[in-house]
Coordinates of C-alpha atoms in Angstrom, one line a residue:
M1 CA 84.4 -12.0 -70.5
G2 CA 83.3 -13.1 -74.0
I3 CA 82.9 -10.5 -76.7
G4 CA 79.1 -11.2 -77.0
R5 CA 78.6 -10.7 -73.3
Q6 CA 80.7 -7.6 -73.3
N7 CA 78.7 -6.1 -76.2
W8 CA 75.4 -6.9 -74.4
A9 CA 76.8 -5.2 -71.3
A10 CA 77.7 -2.2 -73.2
T11 CA 74.3 -2.1 -74.8
W12 CA 72.5 -2.2 -71.5
T13 CA 74.8 0.4 -70.0
A14 CA 74.1 2.7 -73.0
T15 CA 70.4 2.1 -72.5
G16 CA 70.6 3.1 -68.8
D17 CA 72.5 6.2 -69.8
A18 CA 69.8 7.1 -72.4
Y19 CA 67.1 6.7 -69.8
C20 CA 69.0 9.0 -67.4
R21 CA 69.1 11.7 -70.0
L22 CA 65.4 11.2 -70.7
A23 CA 64.7 11.5 -66.9
D24 CA 66.6 14.8 -66.8
L25 CA 64.7 16.1 -69.8
N26 CA 61.4 15.2 -68.1
I27 CA 62.4 16.8 -64.9
N28 CA 63.2 20.1 -66.8
K29 CA 59.7 19.9 -68.3
R30 CA 58.3 19.2 -64.8
V31 CA 56.8 15.9 -66.0
F32 CA 57.7 14.1 -62.8
D33 CA 55.8 10.9 -63.3
M34 CA 57.5 10.3 -66.6
A35 CA 60.8 11.2 -65.1
T36 CA 60.3 8.7 -62.3
E37 CA 59.6 5.9 -64.9
A38 CA 62.7 6.8 -66.8
W39 CA 64.9 6.7 -63.7
L40 CA 63.5 3.3 -62.7
C41 CA 64.1 2.0 -66.2
A42 CA 67.7 3.3 -66.0
L43 CA 68.3 1.5 -62.7
T44 CA 66.9 -1.8 -64.1
A45 CA 69.1 -1.5 -67.3
F46 CA 72.2 -0.8 -65.2
E47 CA 71.4 -3.9 -63.0
V48 CA 71.2 -6.1 -66.2
A49 CA 74.6 -4.7 -67.3
R50 CA 76.1 -5.2 -63.9
R51 CA 75.2 -8.9 -64.0
L52 CA 76.6 -9.3 -67.4
V53 CA 80.0 -7.9 -66.3
A54 CA 80.0 -9.7 -63.0
D55 CA 83.3 -11.3 -63.8
D56 CA 85.0 -8.1 -64.8
D57 CA 85.9 -6.0 -61.8
R58 CA 86.6 -2.7 -63.5
E59 CA 83.5 -2.6 -65.7
G60 CA 81.4 -4.0 -62.9
A61 CA 82.6 -1.2 -60.6
D62 CA 81.8 1.4 -63.3
V63 CA 78.2 0.2 -63.6
S64 CA 77.8 -0.1 -59.8
A65 CA 79.0 3.5 -59.5
K66 CA 76.3 4.5 -62.1
V67 CA 73.7 2.7 -59.9
E68 CA 74.8 4.5 -56.8
A69 CA 74.7 7.9 -58.5
G70 CA 71.3 7.1 -60.0
V71 CA 69.9 6.3 -56.6
Q72 CA 71.0 9.6 -55.2
R73 CA 69.9 11.6 -58.2
F74 CA 66.5 9.8 -58.2
G75 CA 65.8 10.9 -54.7
L76 CA 67.0 14.5 -55.0
A77 CA 65.2 15.2 -58.2
L78 CA 61.9 13.6 -57.6
G79 CA 61.3 13.9 -53.9
H80 CA 61.6 10.2 -53.1
K81 CA 64.1 11.0 -50.4
V82 CA 66.6 8.2 -49.8
E83 CA 68.0 8.9 -46.4
S84 CA 71.5 7.9 -45.2
V85 CA 71.2 6.8 -41.6
Q86 CA 73.8 5.8 -39.1
I87 CA 73.3 2.7 -37.1
T88 CA 75.3 2.8 -33.8
C89 CA 75.8 -0.4 -31.9
C90 CA 77.6 -1.7 -28.9
D91 CA 81.4 -1.5 -28.7
Q92 CA 81.3 1.7 -30.8
I93 CA 80.5 -0.1 -34.0
E94 CA 78.8 2.3 -36.5
F95 CA 77.8 1.8 -40.1
S96 CA 75.7 3.6 -42.7
A97 CA 72.4 2.3 -44.1
H98 CA 70.0 3.6 -46.8
Y99 CA 66.4 4.2 -45.8
L100 CA 63.5 4.8 -48.2
P101 CA 60.3 5.8 -46.4
A102 CA 56.9 4.7 -47.7
G103 CA 54.0 7.0 -48.3
T104 CA 53.7 10.1 -46.1
P105 CA 55.3 10.8 -42.7
N106 CA 51.9 10.2 -41.1
L107 CA 51.6 6.7 -42.6
C108 CA 52.6 4.0 -40.1
A109 CA 53.8 1.4 -42.7
P110 CA 55.5 -1.9 -42.6
A111 CA 59.2 -2.0 -43.2
V112 CA 61.8 -4.5 -44.4
I113 CA 65.5 -4.7 -43.4
C114 CA 67.3 -5.7 -46.6
V115 CA 70.9 -7.1 -46.5
S116 CA 72.8 -7.1 -49.7
S117 CA 74.6 -10.1 -51.1
E118 CA 78.2 -10.7 -50.4
E119 CA 79.0 -9.3 -53.9
E120 CA 77.4 -5.9 -53.7
K121 CA 77.0 -2.7 -51.6
G122 CA 73.8 -1.7 -50.0
A123 CA 73.3 1.1 -52.5
T124 CA 73.6 -1.4 -55.4
L125 CA 70.8 -3.5 -53.9
L126 CA 68.7 -0.4 -53.3
G127 CA 69.1 0.5 -57.0
R128 CA 67.8 -2.9 -58.0
L129 CA 64.9 -2.8 -55.5
L130 CA 63.7 0.7 -56.1
P131 CA 61.5 -0.2 -59.1
V132 CA 59.9 -2.9 -57.0
V133 CA 59.3 -1.0 -53.7
I134 CA 58.7 2.6 -54.9
R135 CA 54.9 2.1 -55.2
R136 CA 54.3 -0.2 -52.3
A137 CA 53.2 1.1 -48.9
M138 CA 56.4 -0.3 -47.4
S139 CA 59.7 1.3 -46.1
V140 CA 63.0 -0.4 -46.7
L141 CA 66.3 -0.1 -44.7
V142 CA 69.1 -1.4 -46.9
V143 CA 72.3 -2.6 -45.3
S144 CA 75.6 -3.8 -46.9
H145 CA 76.6 -7.4 -46.3
E146 CA 80.1 -6.5 -45.4
D147 CA 78.9 -4.2 -42.6
V148 CA 77.1 -7.1 -40.9
A149 CA 79.0 -10.3 -41.9
H150 CA 82.5 -9.1 -41.0
H151 CA 81.8 -9.8 -37.3
S152 CA 81.1 -12.8 -35.3
R153 CA 77.8 -14.7 -35.8
A154 CA 76.6 -13.4 -32.4
E155 CA 77.6 -9.8 -33.2
S156 CA 75.9 -9.9 -36.6
K157 CA 72.6 -10.7 -35.0
I158 CA 73.0 -7.9 -32.5
L159 CA 73.9 -5.4 -35.3
L160 CA 70.7 -6.3 -37.2
S161 CA 68.7 -6.0 -34.0
H162 CA 70.0 -2.4 -33.8
C163 CA 68.6 -1.9 -37.3
L164 CA 65.3 -3.1 -36.1
D165 CA 65.5 -0.8 -33.1
H166 CA 66.1 2.1 -35.4
L167 CA 63.0 1.3 -37.5
S168 CA 60.9 0.6 -34.4
A169 CA 61.7 4.1 -33.1
R170 CA 60.5 5.8 -36.3
P171 CA 57.0 7.3 -36.3
D172 CA 56.4 6.2 -39.9
V173 CA 57.1 2.5 -39.2
D174 CA 54.7 0.0 -37.6
S175 CA 57.0 -1.8 -35.2
N176 CA 54.8 -4.9 -35.3
R177 CA 55.3 -5.3 -39.1
I178 CA 59.0 -5.4 -39.7
G179 CA 60.5 -8.1 -41.9
V180 CA 64.0 -9.1 -43.0
Y181 CA 65.3 -10.0 -46.5
G182 CA 68.8 -11.5 -47.0
D183 CA 70.1 -11.6 -50.5
G184 CA 72.7 -14.3 -51.5
L185 CA 74.8 -15.4 -48.5
S186 CA 72.9 -12.8 -46.4
A187 CA 70.0 -15.3 -46.5
A188 CA 71.8 -17.2 -43.7
L189 CA 72.3 -14.0 -41.7
A190 CA 68.6 -13.3 -42.0
T191 CA 67.8 -16.8 -40.7
D192 CA 70.1 -16.3 -37.7
F193 CA 68.6 -12.9 -37.0
A194 CA 65.0 -14.0 -37.2
A195 CA 65.7 -16.9 -34.9
Y196 CA 67.4 -14.5 -32.4
D197 CA 64.9 -11.6 -32.5
N198 CA 61.3 -12.6 -32.3
R199 CA 60.1 -9.1 -33.2
I200 CA 60.6 -10.1 -36.9
A201 CA 57.3 -10.6 -38.5
A202 CA 58.4 -12.2 -41.8
A203 CA 61.8 -13.4 -43.1
V204 CA 63.2 -14.0 -46.6
C205 CA 66.0 -16.3 -45.6
D206 CA 67.7 -19.7 -46.1
A207 CA 65.8 -21.3 -43.1
G208 CA 69.1 -22.8 -42.0
I209 CA 70.0 -24.7 -45.2
W210 CA 73.4 -23.1 -45.6
N211 CA 74.6 -24.1 -42.2
W212 CA 72.9 -27.4 -42.6
T213 CA 74.7 -28.2 -45.8
R214 CA 78.1 -27.3 -44.2
T215 CA 77.3 -29.5 -41.2
L216 CA 76.2 -32.4 -43.5
G217 CA 79.6 -32.4 -45.2
S218 CA 81.3 -33.1 -41.9
I219 CA 79.0 -35.9 -40.7
G220 CA 80.5 -39.1 -42.0
W221 CA 77.7 -41.4 -40.8
I222 CA 75.0 -39.9 -43.0
T223 CA 75.3 -41.7 -46.3
S224 CA 73.1 -42.5 -49.3
T225 CA 72.5 -45.9 -47.8
A226 CA 71.1 -44.6 -44.5
D227 CA 68.2 -46.6 -43.0
D228 CA 64.8 -45.1 -42.2
S229 CA 65.9 -44.2 -38.6
D230 CA 68.8 -42.2 -40.0
K231 CA 66.5 -40.4 -42.4
D232 CA 64.4 -39.3 -39.5
V233 CA 67.5 -37.9 -37.8
V234 CA 68.5 -36.1 -41.1
S235 CA 65.0 -34.6 -41.3
A236 CA 65.1 -33.4 -37.7
C237 CA 68.5 -31.8 -38.2
R238 CA 67.4 -30.1 -41.5
S239 CA 64.5 -28.4 -39.8
R240 CA 66.2 -27.6 -36.5
L241 CA 66.9 -24.0 -37.2
A242 CA 63.7 -23.4 -39.0
R243 CA 61.8 -24.5 -35.9
Q244 CA 63.4 -21.7 -34.0
L245 CA 61.8 -19.0 -36.1
S246 CA 58.3 -17.9 -35.0
C247 CA 57.6 -15.9 -38.2
P248 CA 56.6 -17.0 -41.8
M249 CA 59.6 -17.7 -44.0
L250 CA 60.3 -17.5 -47.7
V251 CA 63.2 -19.5 -49.1
V252 CA 64.6 -18.4 -52.5
A253 CA 66.1 -21.5 -54.1
G254 CA 68.1 -21.9 -57.3
G255 CA 69.5 -19.3 -59.6
R256 CA 72.3 -17.1 -58.0
G257 CA 71.1 -17.9 -54.5
V258 CA 72.9 -20.2 -52.0
V259 CA 70.1 -22.6 -51.5
S260 CA 69.7 -25.7 -53.8
V261 CA 66.3 -26.5 -55.1
S262 CA 66.5 -30.1 -53.9
E263 CA 67.3 -29.2 -50.3
A264 CA 64.7 -26.4 -50.3
I265 CA 62.0 -28.9 -51.4
K266 CA 63.1 -31.4 -48.7
L267 CA 63.0 -28.7 -46.0
Q268 CA 59.6 -27.5 -47.1
A269 CA 58.2 -31.0 -46.9
D270 CA 59.7 -31.4 -43.3
C271 CA 58.2 -28.0 -42.3
M272 CA 54.8 -28.9 -43.7
T273 CA 54.8 -32.0 -41.5
L274 CA 55.7 -29.8 -38.5
G275 CA 53.2 -27.1 -39.3
I276 CA 55.9 -24.5 -40.0
D277 CA 55.0 -21.6 -42.3
L278 CA 57.6 -21.9 -45.1
D279 CA 57.1 -21.0 -48.7
L280 CA 59.5 -21.4 -51.7
A281 CA 60.4 -19.1 -54.5
M282 CA 62.4 -20.2 -57.5
P283 CA 63.7 -17.4 -59.8
Q284 CA 62.9 -17.7 -63.5
I285 CA 66.0 -18.3 -65.6
I286 CA 66.4 -16.5 -68.9
Q287 CA 67.7 -19.2 -71.3
G288 CA 70.0 -18.3 -74.2
A289 CA 71.3 -15.2 -72.5
P290 CA 74.8 -14.0 -73.7
G291 CA 77.4 -15.9 -71.8
G292 CA 75.0 -18.4 -70.3
Q293 CA 71.9 -18.3 -68.1
V294 CA 70.8 -15.1 -66.3
D295 CA 68.3 -14.8 -63.4
N296 CA 65.1 -12.8 -64.2
F297 CA 65.7 -10.7 -61.1
V298 CA 62.7 -8.4 -62.0
T299 CA 60.1 -11.1 -61.6
S300 CA 62.0 -12.6 -58.6
D301 CA 62.2 -9.4 -56.7
D302 CA 58.5 -8.6 -57.4
S303 CA 57.5 -12.1 -56.1
I304 CA 59.6 -11.6 -53.0
F305 CA 58.1 -8.2 -52.1
T306 CA 54.6 -9.4 -52.9
W307 CA 55.1 -12.2 -50.4
L308 CA 56.5 -9.8 -47.8
E309 CA 53.6 -7.3 -48.4
K310 CA 51.1 -10.2 -47.9
K311 CA 52.7 -11.5 -44.7
L312 CA 53.3 -8.1 -43.2
T313 CA 49.7 -7.1 -43.9
R314 CA 48.5 -10.2 -42.0
A315 CA 50.8 -9.4 -39.1
A316 CA 48.7 -6.2 -38.6
A317 CA 45.6 -8.3 -37.9
P318 CA 44.7 -8.4 -34.1

């Protein structure tokens, strides 16, 4: 990691630590709203630092540990209880997930199953999302990628269905308004799950592009000189999995995601022709950041959950 990038990471980590101290001071003064703001600022600062040290395992692990500790302290100190729940599945498979309820216990709110990227734990993703979801009337159940992906494709879909079962059984969740969000490679898991379980009301996923791209690489007869009939076949193949989803989809293209902008635009055009509800989101890139480009994850996460909120609100309509 370059010296400039390392210095910036240290600066953002120190900023996060300072906000943690400020939160503790405000808690002691019983100024809880200000303490909440400080905690959320700390978590955002740690996420920036974590991205800057992504190529350094030791420092990345240290920052991730600060995020995990911050999530727990945030809940304990300010009453935003982050529950650790156990998801028990077939064949005695059991794993932990983090649940953040929305509003009051009497509020029957929408919920989103969030699956972390392949590079991070569920607690790390929750730390990043807390500033985005804390004031929305929406619950989140955050699952680690490794707990789902380290099984067969069929088992992964069943595991996520058990997560949906858990949410559906909760009195504070509206079982008709449950969505799924897959970050990074988990976007492909979210697609498979939404196609498998039609109870999902909205999906932030890859709409099949990841599997499509891998398949395309093994099809020798599809070339840049393909005639119009071949292009029709390509279009049909590209949208095949998307057609299996009965819910609205949001595909995040570019940035750190697994979906290329060009393929996402082609898929959206195919879906528009077929009348499939598919939207695109493209993360803003911060140019001139130390060590290269950095995704503006704050605006990206906000746009994703604004979309989810809109679609899950519509799902409540009779």
